[in-house]
Amino acid sequence: MILKLPPAVERFMLKLLKRIKYWQWPAILLSAITFFWFLIPPSSPIFNDDYSTVVLSENGYLLHAFLNKSEQWHFPPDTFQVEEKLKTAVITFEDESFYSHIGVDFKAMFRAARDNFRYGRVTSGASTIPMQIARMRNQRPRTYFNKLRESLFAIRLAIHHSRDELLRIYLDHAPYGGNVVGYRTASLMFFDKPADELTWAEAATLAVLPNAPGLIYPSERSTALLNRRNQLLHKLHEKGHISELTLQLALLEPVPQRFHRFQSHAPHLAFRLRRNYPERHILPTTVNEELQKKCNQLASMYRHRYGSYGIHNLAILVTDTKSGAVKSYVGSPDFFDFNHGGQVDGVMAWRSSGSILKPFLYGLSIDEGLISPESYIRDLPTYFDGFSPRNASREYNGVATARDALVQSLNIPAVRLLNAYGLYQFYSFLESAGMSTLFRTADDYGLPLILGGSEVTMWEMTKLYRGLANEGVFSDNYVIQGEKNTQSVRLMSPGSCYLVLDMLHDLKRPGSEYYWYHFNSARPFAWKTGTSYGHKDAWAIGVNPDYTIAVWVGNFNGEGNKNLSGATSAGAILFDVLQSLPFSRESAWFQKNDIDFRPQKVCKLSGFRATEACPDYVMMDLPWGMKPLKTCDYHQFKFFSDDGKHQTCSRCWSATGSNRKPVLIYPPDVAYYLRAKGQFIEPVAGHYPECPAYRADEAVQIIYPDMEAKVFLPRDFDGKIQPVICRAGHVSTSSRVYWYLDDEYLGESTGEHRKSVVFKNGWNTLKIIDESGASDSRRVFATMRQ
């Protein structure tokens, strides 16, 4: 479609074109091009984005800064308004007509040209702030042609940008000497304070420096900088911007003589964030700067304290319990300790878990109905396909309540509980809760998973412990403001989480139980320690409604150290960090919601669901949705003869009589270790021996060695094979036990049943029989250690 002009307009255009001479066309075209050039906005951004990456605290405090690609300190622009002192000083010094000219001050240009021509040298300049932006954008030789180009671009800037925008662009990219660019960088570098805290003298210094940034180098030339700053201060006074008193005080302030080096308060976090967010120059974090400094001080103090013992590394992580916001992040005590791997990030490093996974197993087992906090768990020699866990104390208690087993971090009850709960189910829980370090299958880890057989990171362990505090809802931590992960999953009941936290609250601080009791009463804290196999990792993790704290101590090279202990090495740091945190009595401890519990009858002795045979019971609040708690099998109803000397059954009631009574029956192996601990166990009468249905195999049991065990035969100095001490348990302390090896009689024992046995190489059959005919046997493979 062809556009048709009205006839009158068409006639006017033809007459106008006829009047234009050919030699006038270049001027018309040039004017049109210039007009449209001014109408087109300058390319954005005006400067390239070669900025330093800065990591900030939750309040905007500088935690770490990186040089840009040009090896300069140049903080990226932000949306902050320029502080009034600096704004007034810069405009007064650089461009008094800033708010009235169109980007070029023609009056100042004519005056400067006149003065320079009169004196035959450059005596004054006429560059406006927009012109200086144009010059900084393209560094070219100082010629009249380039000056013209800068003037035209300055007008273009003034057309498309507000005056405040231009001032901020100028100050964000002004050179301040050396490799310092930008007013916020200079304020921190020269005065060690943010730009909104500058005094009039400091603001005047930053105003004059971009005009001649070399004035600050070297220090003996600082007199020139001082004189120029003072001239500006007097001018500010003359213009009425500052009072006489302010002027006199400002003149007394010294000018900067040196740089203030940027301190790095969280180097490991900074490098991690720059690696994860390569396109971002400003990284605002959730870290609290005061707590970060305190944790850095504690890390440095304990590094020097532990260094004399051969322990050189530690890490600290503090998060907000409810949200997961990171409040302190210490990857190592000294980032520049190259001799001991100081640049390794201990927060994200994979380390052996020790015992710190145990609380989750106990909570899951409560939900499964396997235990209550007061339930008995066997603590005696245990064997699982060649795996034989041992407690750190190398002792056996016979039984321990779930509470005591968790507080004392007993290994054998934990392994037995994992076997009862299910390895695959627990492995699946850890994956669902967010553990990403499980690179083997559940079978490959096996039951040692609960004793430190898996690798964990401090980041993920704080996430798991936060899940306990958040009623079984597990969510990730976060460190960048505004990037909280809203995804969460409930994996445990609120009731079981509360009970586990209550058990962990009972944990005593080693070496100061009396004082810890008073401290814990005033400031409750649920915490767990862990020490990995070989003393390579020491853990302490604790939680309250406000904060979750994790501490790891060890050596990044994996070297073990007998001085390492979760309680003493990491625990001491944990409580120093806790003391540094704000405390609120309103949220001192977790609230117990009655709706999450229901009362159940629990045997006072065993901690399992009470039956009619249990003489004493307590009403215990247990999680509402847990599976039915296992019933007590320690108290049983038995029938006894009329004279009370024997147990009876329906096959012998006619001869002995039947009297039904509740009795406490410990298994033989449990009774053995309880007696060894000095506990009196009332003997239970044996079955009537002449009963045709008599079978008393459960009365006696071989405790060591276990079934299908492999025994290494000890040798004396002369090479003679030494006997192995075998042990057996019996429900009665007065019974006599007879020992046989491959049907060869070895002798008898009473009381504490022990027997020295010399095994032969290969398979052996060990058998015991008591005087009532009860028996037990074991197949044992014996070999000599090479």
mmCIF file of C-alpha atoms in Angstrom, residues 145-342:
data_model
loop_
_atom_site.group_PDB
_atom_site.id
_atom_site.type_symbol
_atom_site.label_atom_id
_atom_site.label_comp_id
_atom_site.label_asym_id
_atom_site.label_seq_id
_atom_site.Cartn_x
_atom_site.Cartn_y
_atom_site.Cartn_z
ATOM 1 C CA PHE A 145 38.704 16.203 19.162
ATOM 2 C CA ASN A 146 38.286 13.666 21.993
ATOM 3 C CA LYS A 147 37.069 16.496 24.210
ATOM 4 C CA LEU A 148 34.363 17.182 21.635
ATOM 5 C CA ARG A 149 33.374 13.528 21.544
ATOM 6 C CA GLU A 150 33.134 13.463 25.348
ATOM 7 C CA SER A 151 30.995 16.613 25.320
ATOM 8 C CA LEU A 152 28.521 15.161 22.845
ATOM 9 C CA PHE A 153 28.246 11.908 24.787
ATOM 10 C CA ALA A 154 27.820 13.884 28.022
ATOM 11 C CA ILE A 155 24.823 15.726 26.544
ATOM 12 C CA ARG A 156 23.372 12.396 25.500
ATOM 13 C CA LEU A 157 23.827 11.057 29.050
ATOM 14 C CA ALA A 158 22.150 14.129 30.538
ATOM 15 C CA ILE A 159 19.149 13.676 28.251
ATOM 16 C CA HIS A 160 18.504 10.059 29.193
ATOM 17 C CA HIS A 161 19.558 9.908 32.872
ATOM 18 C CA SER A 162 18.533 11.785 35.995
ATOM 19 C CA ARG A 163 21.127 13.818 37.839
ATOM 20 C CA ASP A 164 21.131 11.407 40.805
ATOM 21 C CA GLU A 165 21.701 8.488 38.455
ATOM 22 C CA LEU A 166 24.629 10.274 36.812
ATOM 23 C CA LEU A 167 26.187 11.124 40.178
ATOM 24 C CA ARG A 168 25.931 7.502 41.305
ATOM 25 C CA ILE A 169 27.378 6.237 37.992
ATOM 26 C CA TYR A 170 30.287 8.629 38.380
ATOM 27 C CA LEU A 171 31.051 7.725 41.978
ATOM 28 C CA ASP A 172 30.673 3.984 41.315
ATOM 29 C CA HIS A 173 33.361 4.110 38.600
ATOM 30 C CA ALA A 174 35.650 6.938 39.700
ATOM 31 C CA PRO A 175 39.369 6.031 40.129
ATOM 32 C CA TYR A 176 40.762 6.530 43.613
ATOM 33 C CA GLY A 177 44.377 5.547 43.095
ATOM 34 C CA GLY A 178 46.205 2.271 42.649
ATOM 35 C CA ASN A 179 43.740 -0.495 41.925
ATOM 36 C CA VAL A 180 40.870 1.106 43.865
ATOM 37 C CA VAL A 181 37.778 2.023 41.838
ATOM 38 C CA GLY A 182 34.428 3.289 43.130
ATOM 39 C CA TYR A 183 33.512 5.361 46.158
ATOM 40 C CA ARG A 184 32.245 2.463 48.290
ATOM 41 C CA THR A 185 35.475 0.551 47.704
ATOM 42 C CA ALA A 186 37.530 3.656 48.528
ATOM 43 C CA SER A 187 35.566 4.359 51.701
ATOM 44 C CA LEU A 188 36.337 0.901 53.063
ATOM 45 C CA MET A 189 39.895 0.862 51.757
ATOM 46 C CA PHE A 190 40.904 4.301 53.069
ATOM 47 C CA PHE A 191 38.711 4.766 56.144
ATOM 48 C CA ASP A 192 37.604 1.223 57.029
ATOM 49 C CA LYS A 193 33.945 2.250 57.149
ATOM 50 C CA PRO A 194 30.943 2.229 54.802
ATOM 51 C CA ALA A 195 30.310 5.362 52.742
ATOM 52 C CA ASP A 196 27.176 6.334 54.679
ATOM 53 C CA GLU A 197 29.298 6.833 57.828
ATOM 54 C CA LEU A 198 31.836 9.311 56.389
ATOM 55 C CA THR A 199 32.673 12.561 58.153
ATOM 56 C CA TRP A 200 32.854 15.856 56.246
ATOM 57 C CA ALA A 201 36.661 15.600 56.104
ATOM 58 C CA GLU A 202 36.505 12.054 54.744
ATOM 59 C CA ALA A 203 33.810 12.979 52.223
ATOM 60 C CA ALA A 204 35.945 15.902 51.024
ATOM 61 C CA THR A 205 38.934 13.556 50.644
ATOM 62 C CA LEU A 206 36.942 11.183 48.427
ATOM 63 C CA ALA A 207 35.636 14.153 46.443
ATOM 64 C CA VAL A 208 39.104 15.450 45.473
ATOM 65 C CA LEU A 209 40.865 12.111 44.940
ATOM 66 C CA PRO A 210 39.377 11.125 41.528
ATOM 67 C CA ASN A 211 40.620 14.453 40.139
ATOM 68 C CA ALA A 212 44.202 13.427 40.919
ATOM 69 C CA PRO A 213 44.262 9.921 42.449
ATOM 70 C CA GLY A 214 48.051 9.836 42.544
ATOM 71 C CA LEU A 215 48.008 12.340 45.405
ATOM 72 C CA ILE A 216 47.754 9.603 47.984
ATOM 73 C CA TYR A 217 50.931 7.852 46.779
ATOM 74 C CA PRO A 218 53.467 7.901 48.292
ATOM 75 C CA SER A 219 52.851 8.979 51.862
ATOM 76 C CA GLU A 220 55.298 11.913 51.739
ATOM 77 C CA ARG A 221 53.118 13.520 49.049
ATOM 78 C CA SER A 222 50.040 13.455 51.266
ATOM 79 C CA THR A 223 50.584 17.195 51.912
ATOM 80 C CA ALA A 224 49.182 17.950 48.456
ATOM 81 C CA LEU A 225 46.126 15.839 49.208
ATOM 82 C CA LEU A 226 45.725 17.568 52.571
ATOM 83 C CA ASN A 227 45.904 21.024 50.982
ATOM 84 C CA ARG A 228 43.375 20.190 48.272
ATOM 85 C CA ARG A 229 40.992 18.619 50.809
ATOM 86 C CA ASN A 230 41.237 21.669 53.074
ATOM 87 C CA GLN A 231 40.549 24.005 50.144
ATOM 88 C CA LEU A 232 37.349 22.089 49.477
ATOM 89 C CA LEU A 233 36.374 22.241 53.150
ATOM 90 C CA HIS A 234 36.813 26.034 53.148
ATOM 91 C CA LYS A 235 34.731 26.237 49.987
ATOM 92 C CA LEU A 236 31.996 24.148 51.601
ATOM 93 C CA HIS A 237 32.027 26.575 54.500
ATOM 94 C CA GLU A 238 31.847 29.587 52.193
ATOM 95 C CA LYS A 239 28.864 28.076 50.372
ATOM 96 C CA GLY A 240 27.077 27.548 53.684
ATOM 97 C CA HIS A 241 27.132 23.749 53.608
ATOM 98 C CA ILE A 242 29.047 23.377 56.901
ATOM 99 C CA SER A 243 29.353 25.527 60.014
ATOM 100 C CA GLU A 244 32.496 27.151 61.359
ATOM 101 C CA LEU A 245 32.775 24.557 64.136
ATOM 102 C CA THR A 246 32.392 21.701 61.673
ATOM 103 C CA LEU A 247 35.061 23.267 59.471
ATOM 104 C CA GLN A 248 37.565 23.573 62.302
ATOM 105 C CA LEU A 249 36.976 20.011 63.458
ATOM 106 C CA ALA A 250 37.225 18.665 59.904
ATOM 107 C CA LEU A 251 40.537 20.478 59.312
ATOM 108 C CA LEU A 252 42.018 18.613 62.301
ATOM 109 C CA GLU A 253 41.352 15.197 60.797
ATOM 110 C CA PRO A 254 44.333 13.534 59.077
ATOM 111 C CA VAL A 255 44.209 12.285 55.505
ATOM 112 C CA PRO A 256 44.660 8.540 54.869
ATOM 113 C CA GLN A 257 48.249 7.342 54.662
ATOM 114 C CA ARG A 258 47.681 3.696 53.797
ATOM 115 C CA PHE A 259 45.187 1.102 52.690
ATOM 116 C CA HIS A 260 43.034 -0.850 55.112
ATOM 117 C CA ARG A 261 43.191 -4.393 53.864
ATOM 118 C CA PHE A 262 39.829 -6.075 53.410
ATOM 119 C CA GLN A 263 39.445 -8.686 56.102
ATOM 120 C CA SER A 264 38.053 -12.035 55.081
ATOM 121 C CA HIS A 265 35.654 -13.279 57.722
ATOM 122 C CA ALA A 266 34.214 -16.238 55.795
ATOM 123 C CA PRO A 267 36.666 -17.244 53.018
ATOM 124 C CA HIS A 268 35.431 -20.823 52.586
ATOM 125 C CA LEU A 269 31.838 -19.688 52.244
ATOM 126 C CA ALA A 270 32.868 -16.901 49.857
ATOM 127 C CA PHE A 271 34.726 -19.251 47.504
ATOM 128 C CA ARG A 272 31.847 -21.708 47.606
ATOM 129 C CA LEU A 273 29.298 -19.027 46.728
ATOM 130 C CA ARG A 274 31.387 -17.534 43.929
ATOM 131 C CA ARG A 275 31.739 -20.999 42.455
ATOM 132 C CA ASN A 276 27.984 -21.628 42.700
ATOM 133 C CA TYR A 277 26.933 -18.157 41.483
ATOM 134 C CA PRO A 278 29.569 -17.143 38.884
ATOM 135 C CA GLU A 279 27.334 -14.480 37.279
ATOM 136 C CA ARG A 280 26.509 -12.610 40.484
ATOM 137 C CA HIS A 281 28.736 -9.859 41.871
ATOM 138 C CA ILE A 282 26.789 -9.089 45.056
ATOM 139 C CA LEU A 283 26.082 -12.100 47.261
ATOM 140 C CA PRO A 284 23.957 -11.109 50.289
ATOM 141 C CA THR A 285 24.047 -13.901 52.860
ATOM 142 C CA THR A 286 22.188 -14.735 56.058
ATOM 143 C CA VAL A 287 25.426 -14.758 58.102
ATOM 144 C CA ASN A 288 25.502 -12.667 61.274
ATOM 145 C CA GLU A 289 28.773 -10.728 61.209
ATOM 146 C CA GLU A 290 29.248 -10.517 64.985
ATOM 147 C CA LEU A 291 28.670 -14.233 65.489
ATOM 148 C CA GLN A 292 30.951 -14.999 62.544
ATOM 149 C CA LYS A 293 33.759 -12.984 64.105
ATOM 150 C CA LYS A 294 33.227 -14.700 67.466
ATOM 151 C CA CYS A 295 33.312 -18.162 65.891
ATOM 152 C CA ASN A 296 36.482 -17.216 64.002
ATOM 153 C CA GLN A 297 38.078 -16.168 67.282
ATOM 154 C CA LEU A 298 37.045 -19.422 68.958
ATOM 155 C CA ALA A 299 38.382 -21.449 66.025
ATOM 156 C CA SER A 300 41.724 -19.652 66.190
ATOM 157 C CA MET A 301 41.940 -20.035 69.977
ATOM 158 C CA TYR A 302 41.214 -23.763 69.949
ATOM 159 C CA ARG A 303 43.510 -24.312 66.975
ATOM 160 C CA HIS A 304 46.437 -23.037 69.023
ATOM 161 C CA ARG A 305 45.271 -24.979 72.070
ATOM 162 C CA TYR A 306 44.891 -28.282 70.207
ATOM 163 C CA GLY A 307 47.899 -27.770 67.932
ATOM 164 C CA SER A 308 50.326 -28.873 70.634
ATOM 165 C CA TYR A 309 48.489 -32.219 70.705
ATOM 166 C CA GLY A 310 48.775 -32.738 66.952
ATOM 167 C CA ILE A 311 45.202 -31.604 66.163
ATOM 168 C CA HIS A 312 45.202 -28.826 63.561
ATOM 169 C CA ASN A 313 41.764 -28.481 62.009
ATOM 170 C CA LEU A 314 38.196 -27.772 63.042
ATOM 171 C CA ALA A 315 34.976 -26.421 61.538
ATOM 172 C CA ILE A 316 31.895 -24.662 62.950
ATOM 173 C CA LEU A 317 28.432 -24.199 61.464
ATOM 174 C CA VAL A 318 25.533 -22.364 63.127
ATOM 175 C CA THR A 319 22.076 -22.252 61.563
ATOM 176 C CA ASP A 320 18.683 -20.920 62.497
ATOM 177 C CA THR A 321 16.742 -23.954 63.710
ATOM 178 C CA LYS A 322 13.388 -23.026 62.227
ATOM 179 C CA SER A 323 14.351 -21.576 58.852
ATOM 180 C CA GLY A 324 17.748 -23.143 58.149
ATOM 181 C CA ALA A 325 19.411 -19.762 57.552
ATOM 182 C CA VAL A 326 23.172 -20.043 58.110
ATOM 183 C CA LYS A 327 24.372 -17.675 60.844
ATOM 184 C CA SER A 328 28.049 -18.635 61.024
ATOM 185 C CA TYR A 329 30.262 -20.623 58.670
ATOM 186 C CA VAL A 330 33.853 -21.495 59.632
ATOM 187 C CA GLY A 331 35.449 -23.961 57.215
ATOM 188 C CA SER A 332 38.819 -24.081 58.998
ATOM 189 C CA PRO A 333 40.662 -22.068 61.664
ATOM 190 C CA ASP A 334 43.103 -20.493 59.170
ATOM 191 C CA PHE A 335 42.424 -20.366 55.432
ATOM 192 C CA PHE A 336 46.113 -19.679 54.750
ATOM 193 C CA ASP A 337 47.483 -22.562 56.848
ATOM 194 C CA PHE A 338 48.925 -24.405 53.848
ATOM 195 C CA ASN A 339 50.826 -26.870 56.038
ATOM 196 C CA HIS A 340 47.598 -28.339 57.395
ATOM 197 C CA GLY A 341 45.158 -27.972 54.506
ATOM 198 C CA GLY A 342 43.605 -24.735 55.726
#
